[in-house]
CSV table of C-alpha atoms in Angstrom, one decimal:
chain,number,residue,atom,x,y,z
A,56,UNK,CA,-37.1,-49.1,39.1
A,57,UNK,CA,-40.2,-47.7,40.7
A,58,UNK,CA,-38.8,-49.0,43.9
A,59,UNK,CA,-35.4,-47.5,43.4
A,60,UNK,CA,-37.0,-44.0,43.4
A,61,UNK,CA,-39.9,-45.1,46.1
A,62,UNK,CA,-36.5,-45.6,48.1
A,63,UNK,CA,-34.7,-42.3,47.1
A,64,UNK,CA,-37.7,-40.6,48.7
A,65,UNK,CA,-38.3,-42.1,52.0
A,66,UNK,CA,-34.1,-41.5,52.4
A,67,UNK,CA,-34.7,-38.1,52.0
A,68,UNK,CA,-37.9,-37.8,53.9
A,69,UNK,CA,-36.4,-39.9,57.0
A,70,UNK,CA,-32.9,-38.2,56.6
A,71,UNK,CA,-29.4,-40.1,57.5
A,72,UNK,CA,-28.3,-41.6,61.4
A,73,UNK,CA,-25.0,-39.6,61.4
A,74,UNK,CA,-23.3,-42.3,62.4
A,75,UNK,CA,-20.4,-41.4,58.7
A,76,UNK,CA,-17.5,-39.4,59.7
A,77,UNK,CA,-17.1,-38.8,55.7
A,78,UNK,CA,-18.6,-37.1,53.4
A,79,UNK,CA,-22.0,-38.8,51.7
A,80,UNK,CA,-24.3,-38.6,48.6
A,81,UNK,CA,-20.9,-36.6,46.4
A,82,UNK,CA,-21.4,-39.2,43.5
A,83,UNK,CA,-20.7,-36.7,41.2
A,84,UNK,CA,-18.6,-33.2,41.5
A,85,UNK,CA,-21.5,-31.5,39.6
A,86,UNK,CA,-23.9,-31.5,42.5
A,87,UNK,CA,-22.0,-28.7,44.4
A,88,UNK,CA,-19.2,-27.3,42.3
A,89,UNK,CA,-17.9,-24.4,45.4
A,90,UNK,CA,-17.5,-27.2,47.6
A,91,UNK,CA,-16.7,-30.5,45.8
A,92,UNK,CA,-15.2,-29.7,42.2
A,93,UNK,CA,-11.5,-28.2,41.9
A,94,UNK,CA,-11.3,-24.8,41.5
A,95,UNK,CA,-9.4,-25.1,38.8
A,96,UNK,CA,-12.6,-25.8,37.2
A,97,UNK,CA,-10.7,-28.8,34.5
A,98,UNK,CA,-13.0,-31.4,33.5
A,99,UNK,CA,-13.0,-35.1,32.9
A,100,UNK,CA,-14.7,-38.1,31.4
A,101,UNK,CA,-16.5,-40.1,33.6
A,102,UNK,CA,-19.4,-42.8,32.8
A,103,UNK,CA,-22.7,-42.0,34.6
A,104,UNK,CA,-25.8,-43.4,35.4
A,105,UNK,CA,-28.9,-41.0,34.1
A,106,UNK,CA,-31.4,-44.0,34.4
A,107,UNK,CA,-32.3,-47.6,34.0
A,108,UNK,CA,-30.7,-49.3,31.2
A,109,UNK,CA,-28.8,-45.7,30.2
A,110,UNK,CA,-25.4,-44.9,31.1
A,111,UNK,CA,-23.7,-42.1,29.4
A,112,UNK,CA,-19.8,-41.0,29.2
A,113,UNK,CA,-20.1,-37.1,29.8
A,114,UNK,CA,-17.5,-34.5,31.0
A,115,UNK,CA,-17.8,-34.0,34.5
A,116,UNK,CA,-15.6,-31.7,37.1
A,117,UNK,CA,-12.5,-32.7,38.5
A,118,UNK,CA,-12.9,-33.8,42.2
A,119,UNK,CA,-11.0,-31.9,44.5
A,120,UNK,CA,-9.4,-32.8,48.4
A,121,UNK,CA,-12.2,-32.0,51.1
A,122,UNK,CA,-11.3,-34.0,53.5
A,123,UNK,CA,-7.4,-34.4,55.5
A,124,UNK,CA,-7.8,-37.7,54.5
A,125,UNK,CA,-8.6,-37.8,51.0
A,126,UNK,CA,-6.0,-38.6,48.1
A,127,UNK,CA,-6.8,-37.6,44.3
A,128,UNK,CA,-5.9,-40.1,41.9
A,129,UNK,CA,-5.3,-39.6,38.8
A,130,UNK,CA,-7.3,-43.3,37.0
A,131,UNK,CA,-4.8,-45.2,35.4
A,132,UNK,CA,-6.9,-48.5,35.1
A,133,UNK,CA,-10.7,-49.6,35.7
A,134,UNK,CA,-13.2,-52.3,34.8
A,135,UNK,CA,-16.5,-53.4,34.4
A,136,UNK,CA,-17.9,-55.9,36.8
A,137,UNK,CA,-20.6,-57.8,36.8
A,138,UNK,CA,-22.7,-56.3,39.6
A,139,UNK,CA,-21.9,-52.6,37.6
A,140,UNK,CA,-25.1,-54.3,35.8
A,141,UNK,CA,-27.1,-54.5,38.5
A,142,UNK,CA,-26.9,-50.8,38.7
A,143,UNK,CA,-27.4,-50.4,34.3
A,144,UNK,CA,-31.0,-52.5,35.3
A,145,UNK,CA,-31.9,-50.1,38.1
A,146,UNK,CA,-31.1,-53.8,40.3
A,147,UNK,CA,-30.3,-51.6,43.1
A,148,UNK,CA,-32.2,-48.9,44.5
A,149,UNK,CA,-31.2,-45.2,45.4
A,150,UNK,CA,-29.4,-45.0,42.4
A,151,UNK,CA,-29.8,-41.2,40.8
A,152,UNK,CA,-28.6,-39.6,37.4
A,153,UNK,CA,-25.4,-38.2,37.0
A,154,UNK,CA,-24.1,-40.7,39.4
A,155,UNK,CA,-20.7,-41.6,38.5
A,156,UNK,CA,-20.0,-45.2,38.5
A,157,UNK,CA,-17.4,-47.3,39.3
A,158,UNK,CA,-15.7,-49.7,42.1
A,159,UNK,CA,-12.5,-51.1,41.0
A,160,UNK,CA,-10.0,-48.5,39.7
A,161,UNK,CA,-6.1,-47.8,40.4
A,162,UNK,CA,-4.9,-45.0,39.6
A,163,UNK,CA,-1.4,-42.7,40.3
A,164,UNK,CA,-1.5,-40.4,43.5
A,165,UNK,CA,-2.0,-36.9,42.6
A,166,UNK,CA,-3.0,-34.8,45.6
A,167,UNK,CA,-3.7,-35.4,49.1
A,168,UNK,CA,-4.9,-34.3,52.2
A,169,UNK,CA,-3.1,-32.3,55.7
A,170,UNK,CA,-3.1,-35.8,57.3
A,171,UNK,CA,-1.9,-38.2,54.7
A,172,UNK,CA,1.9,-38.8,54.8
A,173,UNK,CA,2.2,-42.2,53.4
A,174,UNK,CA,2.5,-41.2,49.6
A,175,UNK,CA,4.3,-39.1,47.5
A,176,UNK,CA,3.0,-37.9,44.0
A,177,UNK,CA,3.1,-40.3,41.2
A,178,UNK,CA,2.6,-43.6,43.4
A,179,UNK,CA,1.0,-46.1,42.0
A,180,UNK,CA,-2.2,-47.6,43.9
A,181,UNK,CA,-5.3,-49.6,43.8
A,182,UNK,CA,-8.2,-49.0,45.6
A,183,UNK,CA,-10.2,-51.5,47.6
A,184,UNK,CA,-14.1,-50.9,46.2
A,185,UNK,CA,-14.9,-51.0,49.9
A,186,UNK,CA,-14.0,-47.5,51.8
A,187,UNK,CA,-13.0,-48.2,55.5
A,188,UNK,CA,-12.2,-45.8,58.2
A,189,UNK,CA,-9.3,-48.1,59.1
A,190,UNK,CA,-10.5,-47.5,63.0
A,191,UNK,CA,-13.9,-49.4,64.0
A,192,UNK,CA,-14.6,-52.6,65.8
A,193,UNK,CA,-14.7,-54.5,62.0
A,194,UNK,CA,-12.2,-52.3,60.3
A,195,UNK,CA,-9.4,-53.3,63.2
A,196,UNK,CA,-10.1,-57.0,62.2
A,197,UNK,CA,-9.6,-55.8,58.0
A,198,UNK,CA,-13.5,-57.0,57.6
A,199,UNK,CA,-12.9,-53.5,55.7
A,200,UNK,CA,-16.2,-54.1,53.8
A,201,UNK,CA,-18.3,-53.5,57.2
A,202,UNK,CA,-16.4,-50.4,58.4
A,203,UNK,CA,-19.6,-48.8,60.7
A,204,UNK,CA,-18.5,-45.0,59.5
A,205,UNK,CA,-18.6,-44.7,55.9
A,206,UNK,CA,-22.2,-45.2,55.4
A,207,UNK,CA,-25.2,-43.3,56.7
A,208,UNK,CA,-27.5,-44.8,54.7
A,209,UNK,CA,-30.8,-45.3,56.8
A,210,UNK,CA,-32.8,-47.7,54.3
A,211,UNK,CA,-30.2,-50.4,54.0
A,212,UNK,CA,-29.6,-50.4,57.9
A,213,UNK,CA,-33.6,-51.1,57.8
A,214,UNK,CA,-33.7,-53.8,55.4
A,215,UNK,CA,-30.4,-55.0,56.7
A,216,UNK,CA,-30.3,-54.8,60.5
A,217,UNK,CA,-26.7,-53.4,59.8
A,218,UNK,CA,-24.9,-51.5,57.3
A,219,UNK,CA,-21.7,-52.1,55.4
A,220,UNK,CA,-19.5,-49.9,54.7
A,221,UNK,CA,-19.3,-47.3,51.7
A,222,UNK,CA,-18.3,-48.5,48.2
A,223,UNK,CA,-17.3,-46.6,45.7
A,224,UNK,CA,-19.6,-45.8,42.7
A,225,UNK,CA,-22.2,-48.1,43.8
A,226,UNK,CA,-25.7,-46.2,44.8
A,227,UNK,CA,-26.5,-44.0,47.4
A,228,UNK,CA,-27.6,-47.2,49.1
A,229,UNK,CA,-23.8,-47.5,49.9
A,230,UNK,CA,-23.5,-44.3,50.8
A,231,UNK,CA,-23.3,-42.3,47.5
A,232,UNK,CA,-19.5,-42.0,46.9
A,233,UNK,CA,-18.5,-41.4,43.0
A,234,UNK,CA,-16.9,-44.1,41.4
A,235,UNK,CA,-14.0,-44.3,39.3
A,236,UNK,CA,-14.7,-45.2,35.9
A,237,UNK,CA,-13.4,-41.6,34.9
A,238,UNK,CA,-10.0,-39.8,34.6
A,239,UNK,CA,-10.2,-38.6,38.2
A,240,UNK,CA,-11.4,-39.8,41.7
A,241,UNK,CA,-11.6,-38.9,45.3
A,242,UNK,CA,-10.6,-41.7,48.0
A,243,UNK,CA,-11.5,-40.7,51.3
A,244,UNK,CA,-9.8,-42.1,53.9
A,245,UNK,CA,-6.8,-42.5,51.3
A,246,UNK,CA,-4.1,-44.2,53.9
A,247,UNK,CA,-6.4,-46.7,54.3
A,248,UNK,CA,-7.8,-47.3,51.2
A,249,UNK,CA,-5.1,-47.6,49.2
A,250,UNK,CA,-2.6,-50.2,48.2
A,251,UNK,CA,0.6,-49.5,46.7
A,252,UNK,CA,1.6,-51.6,43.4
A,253,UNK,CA,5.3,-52.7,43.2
A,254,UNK,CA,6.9,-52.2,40.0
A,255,UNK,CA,7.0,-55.7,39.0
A,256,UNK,CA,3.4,-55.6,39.1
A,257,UNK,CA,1.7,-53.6,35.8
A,258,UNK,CA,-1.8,-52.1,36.0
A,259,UNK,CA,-3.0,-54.7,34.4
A,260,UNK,CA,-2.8,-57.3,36.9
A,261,UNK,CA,-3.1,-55.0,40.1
A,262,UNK,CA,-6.4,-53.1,39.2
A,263,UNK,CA,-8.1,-56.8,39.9
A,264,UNK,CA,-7.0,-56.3,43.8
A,265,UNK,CA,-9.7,-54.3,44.1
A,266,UNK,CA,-12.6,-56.5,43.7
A,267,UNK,CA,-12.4,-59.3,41.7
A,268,UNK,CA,-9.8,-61.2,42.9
A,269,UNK,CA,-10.6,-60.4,47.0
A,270,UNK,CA,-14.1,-61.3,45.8
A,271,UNK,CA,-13.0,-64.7,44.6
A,272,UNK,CA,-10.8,-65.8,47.6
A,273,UNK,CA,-13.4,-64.4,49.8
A,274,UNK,CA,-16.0,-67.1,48.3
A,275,UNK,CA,-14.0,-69.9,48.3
A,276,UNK,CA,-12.4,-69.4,51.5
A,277,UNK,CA,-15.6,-68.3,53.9
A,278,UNK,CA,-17.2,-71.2,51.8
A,279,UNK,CA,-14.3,-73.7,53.4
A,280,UNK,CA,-13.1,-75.3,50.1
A,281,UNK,CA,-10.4,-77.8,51.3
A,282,UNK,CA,-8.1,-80.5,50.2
A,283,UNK,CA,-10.2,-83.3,48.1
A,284,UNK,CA,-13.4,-81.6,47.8
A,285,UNK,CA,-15.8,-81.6,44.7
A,286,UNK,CA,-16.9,-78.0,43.8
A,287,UNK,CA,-19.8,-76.8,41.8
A,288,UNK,CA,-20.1,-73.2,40.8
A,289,UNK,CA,-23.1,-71.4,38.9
A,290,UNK,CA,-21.6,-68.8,36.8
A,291,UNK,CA,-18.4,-68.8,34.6
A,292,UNK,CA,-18.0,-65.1,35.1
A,293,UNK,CA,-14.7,-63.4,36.7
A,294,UNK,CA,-15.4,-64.4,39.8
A,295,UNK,CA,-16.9,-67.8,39.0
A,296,UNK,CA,-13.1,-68.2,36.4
A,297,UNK,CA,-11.1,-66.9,39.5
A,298,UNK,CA,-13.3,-69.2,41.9
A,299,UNK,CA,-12.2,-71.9,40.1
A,300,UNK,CA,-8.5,-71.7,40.2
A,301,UNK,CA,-8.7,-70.7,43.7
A,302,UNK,CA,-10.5,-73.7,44.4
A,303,UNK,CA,-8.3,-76.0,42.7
A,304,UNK,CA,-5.6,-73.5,44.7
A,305,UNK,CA,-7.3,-74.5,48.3
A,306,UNK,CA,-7.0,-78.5,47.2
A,307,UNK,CA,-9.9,-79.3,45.6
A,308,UNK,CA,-10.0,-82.6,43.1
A,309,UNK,CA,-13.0,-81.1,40.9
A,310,UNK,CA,-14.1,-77.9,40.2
A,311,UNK,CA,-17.3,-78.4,38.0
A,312,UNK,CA,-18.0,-74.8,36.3
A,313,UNK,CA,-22.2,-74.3,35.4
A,314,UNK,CA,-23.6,-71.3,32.7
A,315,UNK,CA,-25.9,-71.5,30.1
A,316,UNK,CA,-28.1,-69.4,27.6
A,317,UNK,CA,-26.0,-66.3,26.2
A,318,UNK,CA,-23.2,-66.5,28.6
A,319,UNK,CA,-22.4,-70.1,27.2
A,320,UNK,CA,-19.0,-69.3,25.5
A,321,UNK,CA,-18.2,-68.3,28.5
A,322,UNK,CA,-17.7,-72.3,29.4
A,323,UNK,CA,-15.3,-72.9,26.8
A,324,UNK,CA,-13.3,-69.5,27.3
A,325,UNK,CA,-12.8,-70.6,30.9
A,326,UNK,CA,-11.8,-74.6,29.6
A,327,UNK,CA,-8.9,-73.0,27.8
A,328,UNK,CA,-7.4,-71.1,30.8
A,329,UNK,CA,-8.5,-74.3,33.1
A,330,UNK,CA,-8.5,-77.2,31.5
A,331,UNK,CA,-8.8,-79.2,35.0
A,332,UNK,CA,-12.5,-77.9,35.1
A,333,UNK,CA,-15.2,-79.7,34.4
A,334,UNK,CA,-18.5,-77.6,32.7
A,335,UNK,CA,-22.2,-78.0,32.5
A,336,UNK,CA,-24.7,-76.3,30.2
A,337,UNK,CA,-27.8,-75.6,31.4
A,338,UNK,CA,-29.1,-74.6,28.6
A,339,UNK,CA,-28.5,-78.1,26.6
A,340,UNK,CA,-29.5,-80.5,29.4
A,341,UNK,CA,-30.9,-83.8,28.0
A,342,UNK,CA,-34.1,-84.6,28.1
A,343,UNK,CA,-36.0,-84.8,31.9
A,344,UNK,CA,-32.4,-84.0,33.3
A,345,UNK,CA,-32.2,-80.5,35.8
A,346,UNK,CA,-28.9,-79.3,37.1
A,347,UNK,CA,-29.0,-81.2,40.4
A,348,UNK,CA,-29.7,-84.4,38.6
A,349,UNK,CA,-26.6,-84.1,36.0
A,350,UNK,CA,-24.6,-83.2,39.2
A,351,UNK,CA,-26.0,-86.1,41.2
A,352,UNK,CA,-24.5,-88.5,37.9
A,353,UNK,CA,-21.2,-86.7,37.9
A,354,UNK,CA,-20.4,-87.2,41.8
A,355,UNK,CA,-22.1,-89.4,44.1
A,356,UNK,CA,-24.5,-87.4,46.2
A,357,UNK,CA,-23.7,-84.3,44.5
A,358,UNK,CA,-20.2,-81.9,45.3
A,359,UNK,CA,-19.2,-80.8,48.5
A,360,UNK,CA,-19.4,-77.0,48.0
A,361,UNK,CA,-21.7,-74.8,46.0
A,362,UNK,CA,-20.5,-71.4,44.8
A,363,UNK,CA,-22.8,-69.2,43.6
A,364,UNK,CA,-21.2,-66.1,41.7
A,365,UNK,CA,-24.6,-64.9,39.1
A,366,UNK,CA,-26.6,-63.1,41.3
A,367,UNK,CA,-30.0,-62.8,42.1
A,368,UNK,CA,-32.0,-61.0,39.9
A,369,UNK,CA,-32.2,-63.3,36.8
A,370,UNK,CA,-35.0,-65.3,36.9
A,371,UNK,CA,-35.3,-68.6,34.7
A,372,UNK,CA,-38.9,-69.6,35.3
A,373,UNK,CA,-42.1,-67.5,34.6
A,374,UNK,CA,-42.8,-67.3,38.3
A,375,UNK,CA,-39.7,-66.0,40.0
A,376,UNK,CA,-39.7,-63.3,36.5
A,377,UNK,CA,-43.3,-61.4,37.1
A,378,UNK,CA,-42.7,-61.7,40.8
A,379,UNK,CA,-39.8,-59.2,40.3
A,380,UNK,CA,-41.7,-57.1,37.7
A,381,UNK,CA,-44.6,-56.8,40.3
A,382,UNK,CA,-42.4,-56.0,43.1
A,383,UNK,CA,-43.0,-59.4,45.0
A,384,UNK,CA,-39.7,-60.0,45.6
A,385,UNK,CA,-36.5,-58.3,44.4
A,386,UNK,CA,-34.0,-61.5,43.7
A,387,UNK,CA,-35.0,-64.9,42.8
A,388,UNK,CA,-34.4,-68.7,44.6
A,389,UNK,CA,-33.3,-70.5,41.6
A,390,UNK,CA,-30.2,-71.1,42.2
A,391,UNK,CA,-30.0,-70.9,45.5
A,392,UNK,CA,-32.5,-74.1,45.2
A,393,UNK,CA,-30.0,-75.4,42.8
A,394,UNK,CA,-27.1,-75.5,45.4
A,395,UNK,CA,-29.2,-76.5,47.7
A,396,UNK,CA,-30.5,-79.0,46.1
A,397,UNK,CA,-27.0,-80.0,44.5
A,398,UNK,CA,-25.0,-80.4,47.6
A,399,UNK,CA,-24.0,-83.4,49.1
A,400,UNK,CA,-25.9,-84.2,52.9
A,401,UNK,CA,-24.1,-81.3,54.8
A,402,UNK,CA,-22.8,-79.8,52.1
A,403,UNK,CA,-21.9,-76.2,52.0
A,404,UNK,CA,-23.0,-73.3,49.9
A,405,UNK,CA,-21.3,-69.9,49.7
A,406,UNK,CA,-23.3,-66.8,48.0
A,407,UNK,CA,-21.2,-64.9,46.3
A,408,UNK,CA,-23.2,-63.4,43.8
A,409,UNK,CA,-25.0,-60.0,44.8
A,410,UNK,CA,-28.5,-60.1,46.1
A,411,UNK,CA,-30.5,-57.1,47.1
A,412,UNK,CA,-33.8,-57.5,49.2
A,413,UNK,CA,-35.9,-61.2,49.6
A,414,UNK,CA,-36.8,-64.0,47.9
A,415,UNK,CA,-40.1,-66.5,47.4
A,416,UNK,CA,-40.0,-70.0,47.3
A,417,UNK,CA,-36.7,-71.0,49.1
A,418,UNK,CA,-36.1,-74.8,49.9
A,419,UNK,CA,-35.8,-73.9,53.6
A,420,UNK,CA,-36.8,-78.0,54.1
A,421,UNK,CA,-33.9,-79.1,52.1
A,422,UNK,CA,-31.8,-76.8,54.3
A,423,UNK,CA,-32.6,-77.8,57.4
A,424,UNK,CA,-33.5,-81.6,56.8
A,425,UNK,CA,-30.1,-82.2,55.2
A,426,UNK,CA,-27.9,-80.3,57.1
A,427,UNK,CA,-26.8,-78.0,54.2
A,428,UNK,CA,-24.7,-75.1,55.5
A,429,UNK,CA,-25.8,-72.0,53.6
A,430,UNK,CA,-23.3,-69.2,54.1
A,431,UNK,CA,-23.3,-65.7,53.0
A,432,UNK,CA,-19.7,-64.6,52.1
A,433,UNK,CA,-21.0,-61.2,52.2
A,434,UNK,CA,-19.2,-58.3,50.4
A,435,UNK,CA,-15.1,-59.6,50.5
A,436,UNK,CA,-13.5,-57.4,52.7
A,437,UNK,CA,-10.6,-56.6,50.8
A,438,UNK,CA,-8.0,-55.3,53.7
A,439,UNK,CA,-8.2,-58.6,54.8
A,440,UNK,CA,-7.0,-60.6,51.9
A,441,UNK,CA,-5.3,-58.1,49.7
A,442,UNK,CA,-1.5,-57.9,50.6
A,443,UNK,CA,-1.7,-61.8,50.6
A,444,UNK,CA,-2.5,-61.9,47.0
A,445,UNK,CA,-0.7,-59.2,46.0
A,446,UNK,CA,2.4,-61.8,47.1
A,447,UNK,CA,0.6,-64.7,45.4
A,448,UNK,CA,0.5,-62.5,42.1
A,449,UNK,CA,4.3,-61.7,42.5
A,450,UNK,CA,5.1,-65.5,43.1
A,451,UNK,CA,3.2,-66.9,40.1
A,452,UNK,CA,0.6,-68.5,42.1
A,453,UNK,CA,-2.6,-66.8,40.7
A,454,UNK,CA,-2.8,-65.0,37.7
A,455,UNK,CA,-5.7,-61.9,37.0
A,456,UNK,CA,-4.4,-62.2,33.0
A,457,UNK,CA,-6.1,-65.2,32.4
A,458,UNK,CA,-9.8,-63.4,32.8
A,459,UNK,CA,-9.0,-60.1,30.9
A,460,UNK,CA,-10.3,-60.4,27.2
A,461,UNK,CA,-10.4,-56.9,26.3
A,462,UNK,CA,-8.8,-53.5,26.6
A,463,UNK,CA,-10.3,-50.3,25.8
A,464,UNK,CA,-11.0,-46.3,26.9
A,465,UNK,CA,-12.8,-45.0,29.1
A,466,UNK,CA,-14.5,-42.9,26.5
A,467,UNK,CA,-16.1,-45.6,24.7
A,468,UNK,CA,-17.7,-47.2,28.3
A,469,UNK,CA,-21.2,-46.6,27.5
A,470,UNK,CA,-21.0,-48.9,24.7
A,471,UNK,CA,-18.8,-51.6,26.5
A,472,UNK,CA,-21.6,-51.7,29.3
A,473,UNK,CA,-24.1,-52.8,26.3
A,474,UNK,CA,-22.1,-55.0,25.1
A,475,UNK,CA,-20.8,-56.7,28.1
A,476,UNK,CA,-24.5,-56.8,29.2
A,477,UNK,CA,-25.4,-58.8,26.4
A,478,UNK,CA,-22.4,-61.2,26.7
A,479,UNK,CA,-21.0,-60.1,23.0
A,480,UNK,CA,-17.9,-59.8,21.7
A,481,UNK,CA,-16.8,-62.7,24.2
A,482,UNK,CA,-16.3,-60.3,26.9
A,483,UNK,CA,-14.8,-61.6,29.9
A,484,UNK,CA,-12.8,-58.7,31.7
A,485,UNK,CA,-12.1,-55.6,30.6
A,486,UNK,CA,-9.2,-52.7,31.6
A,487,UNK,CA,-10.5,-49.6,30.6
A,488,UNK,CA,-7.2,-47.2,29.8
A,489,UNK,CA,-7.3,-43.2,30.3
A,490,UNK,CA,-5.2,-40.6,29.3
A,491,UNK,CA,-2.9,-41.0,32.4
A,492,UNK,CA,-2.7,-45.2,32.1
A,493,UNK,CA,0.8,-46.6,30.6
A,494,UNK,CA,1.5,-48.2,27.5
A,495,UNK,CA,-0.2,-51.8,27.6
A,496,UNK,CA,1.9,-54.5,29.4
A,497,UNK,CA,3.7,-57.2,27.5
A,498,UNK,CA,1.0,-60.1,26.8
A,499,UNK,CA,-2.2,-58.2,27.4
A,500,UNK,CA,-5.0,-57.3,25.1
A,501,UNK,CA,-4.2,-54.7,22.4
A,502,UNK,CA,-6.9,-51.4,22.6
A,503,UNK,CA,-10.5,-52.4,21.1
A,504,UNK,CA,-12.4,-49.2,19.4
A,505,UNK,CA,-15.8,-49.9,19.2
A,506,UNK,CA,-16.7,-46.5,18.0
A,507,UNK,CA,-15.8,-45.1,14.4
């Protein structure tokens, strides 16, 4: 957390490259009312970030067009994700209070700006959690997620050697654009950004276009799951569940699905949607048995392909854990070892999973020795995949209802962050409704109050 704020500083103090042609650091209306709330002066609720571990549902202002290219949208449907934790820990750094968080929404048009002529009021849309300009060198290939103009954000191009682009809700790090768990949100570059949803799909398939599901190709396609291959993948998450069927989607014979400790249910909630998958418990191994060893007995030499879809800052062992806590390192090797370890003789491993900064103790000999390919899917860039499985979700060929467990308002987020953190209630995937979403679709999750 220290870090977080160290980082905040030095931002300041060095300033911005000027390289963004949008607007940066507006993660909440409320920092400048005259230029960046409407003058109408209407509120909303939106969930906010006031420090690590608290997130708070407050009224903010409504967002208002201030840039030709911006569209209002009125939220019909968010979620939680599992990197939105990352930010509750203070995971990430340059995160400040009253940011709004937030970076898979969808939402009906509302207003929009002098150059936008694609919509008309009431469309329905999602929005990809990556904002692109739509005209750089990656943007014209739809690697959307590493548009060079939406983030000015000098740290990250430090630590990086590169930027990506801006992301909605997800630190100043990213650029500092408010998020949209909240009734309203601004999307700059709106004709970009923005996907129209045919009537035959409901909100509560669509919103997952945003992340999730782009996240999941993204991993086991870059990873280069094909016909015949074994699969191993640490974490029974979303994007782990989704990773799964995708795999089996791309041809492979096994899919063998890895969680443990509090997130063990997780296993058997998956089981039921899949039952082709294969699971393994960490947290009940026998005797003298590790992950890579129980994966060495189940396929000879281990799997082909490693996904990993945790993350990197939760630490198993007592080293990797006060390491962190002293600033040694910001994610750990574990499972990244794990893969490595795990994978046949030029296997492949794809990291999926978020990881911030650097690492001690990585099996760089195990890498290079066996001729493991360890790959970095990076953050999905959504353009490129979306359209593609917006078809495969009209066809029947992937389904985002098999993940979503839970549906609930936006009002009561602060306590669906705690309990999602903890892995209670059997959480999987949540659609958080506003006031503007419709009435539930037919075989979704009925509304869960948590508070009396």
């Amino acid at each position: 957390m220290a870090m977080s704020q160290a980082a905040n500083y030095v931002e300041k103090a060095v300033g911005h490259q000027d390289v963004a042609v949008t607007e940066q650091d507006m993660t909440n209306p409320a920092r400048d009312r005259a230029k960046y709330a409407d003058p109408s002066g209407e509120t909303m609720k939106a969930l906010v970030w006031m420090g690590k571990n608290d997130v708070q549902v407050i009224d903010a202002p409504k967002p208002r067009v201030i840039e030709p290219r911006d569209v209002i949208l009125q939220v019909t449907g968010s979620t939680v994700c599992g990197s939105d934790l990352h930010l509750l820990h203070g995971s990430v750094v340059e995160m400040q209070k009253g940011d709004i968080l937030g970076h898979e929404f969808c939402g009906k048009v509302l207003e929009w700006g002098s150059e936008v002529t694609k919509f008309k009021k009431g469309d329905r849309v999602v929005a990809s959690f990556q904002i692109a300009c739509g005209e750089c060198m990656y943007c014209k290939q739809k690697l959307s997620s590493q548009c060079e103009r939406t983030n000015d954000n000098t740290i990250e191009n430090a630590m990086y050697g590169g930027r990506t682009a801006g992301m909605f809700g997800y630190s100043h790090f990213t650029g500092g654009f408010a998020g949209g768990q909240a009734e309203y949100v601004r999307v700059p570059f709106g004709d970009v950004n923005l996907l129209p949803l045919p009537d035959n799909v409901p909100d509560e398939k669509g919103l997952y276009l945003s992340d999730v599901l782009c996240t999941s190709w993204n991993c086991v396609v870059d990873t280069g799951v094909k016909e015949g291959d074994v699969v191993a993948i640490w974490g029974a998450g979303p994007i782990g569940q989704m990773a799964a069927e995708m795999s089996f989607t791309n041809g492979a014979k096994r899919v063998i699905l890895i969680d443990g400790g509090p997130a063990a249910w997780r296993l058997d909630f998956v089981k039921e949607k899949l039952p082709k998958i294969e699971t393994l418990n960490f947290s009940t191994l026998p005797k003298g048995q590790s992950v890579t060893s129980m994966l060495k007995e189940m396929e000879h030499g281990g799997p082909d392909v490693a996904l990993e879809c945790v993350a990197g800052e939760y630490a198993k062992g007592w080293a990797h854990y006060f390491e962190m806590l002293l600033g040694a390192e910001t994610d750990t090797s574990e499972i990244l070892n794990e893969m490595i370890t795990s994978v046949k003789n030029y296997g492949r491993c794809g990291i999926t999973g978020v990881y911030v900064g650097y690492t001690n103790h990585f099996n760089i000999g195990s890498l290079m020795e066996r001729g493991v390919r360890l790959i970095g899917n990076g953050q999905a860039p959504v353009h490129l995949y979306w359209e593609k499985l917006l078809s495969m979700i009209e066809e029947g060929k992937t389904d985002p209802l098999m993940m979503l467990s839970h549906r609930v308002d936006v009002s009561e987020l602060d306590t669906v962050y705690d309990i999602f953190n903890k892995r209670g209630d059997h959480m999987q995937k949540v659609f958080v409704q506003t006031k503007f979403s419709d009435p539930a679709a037919p075989g979704t999750p009925a509304l869960t109050t948590y508070k009396k």
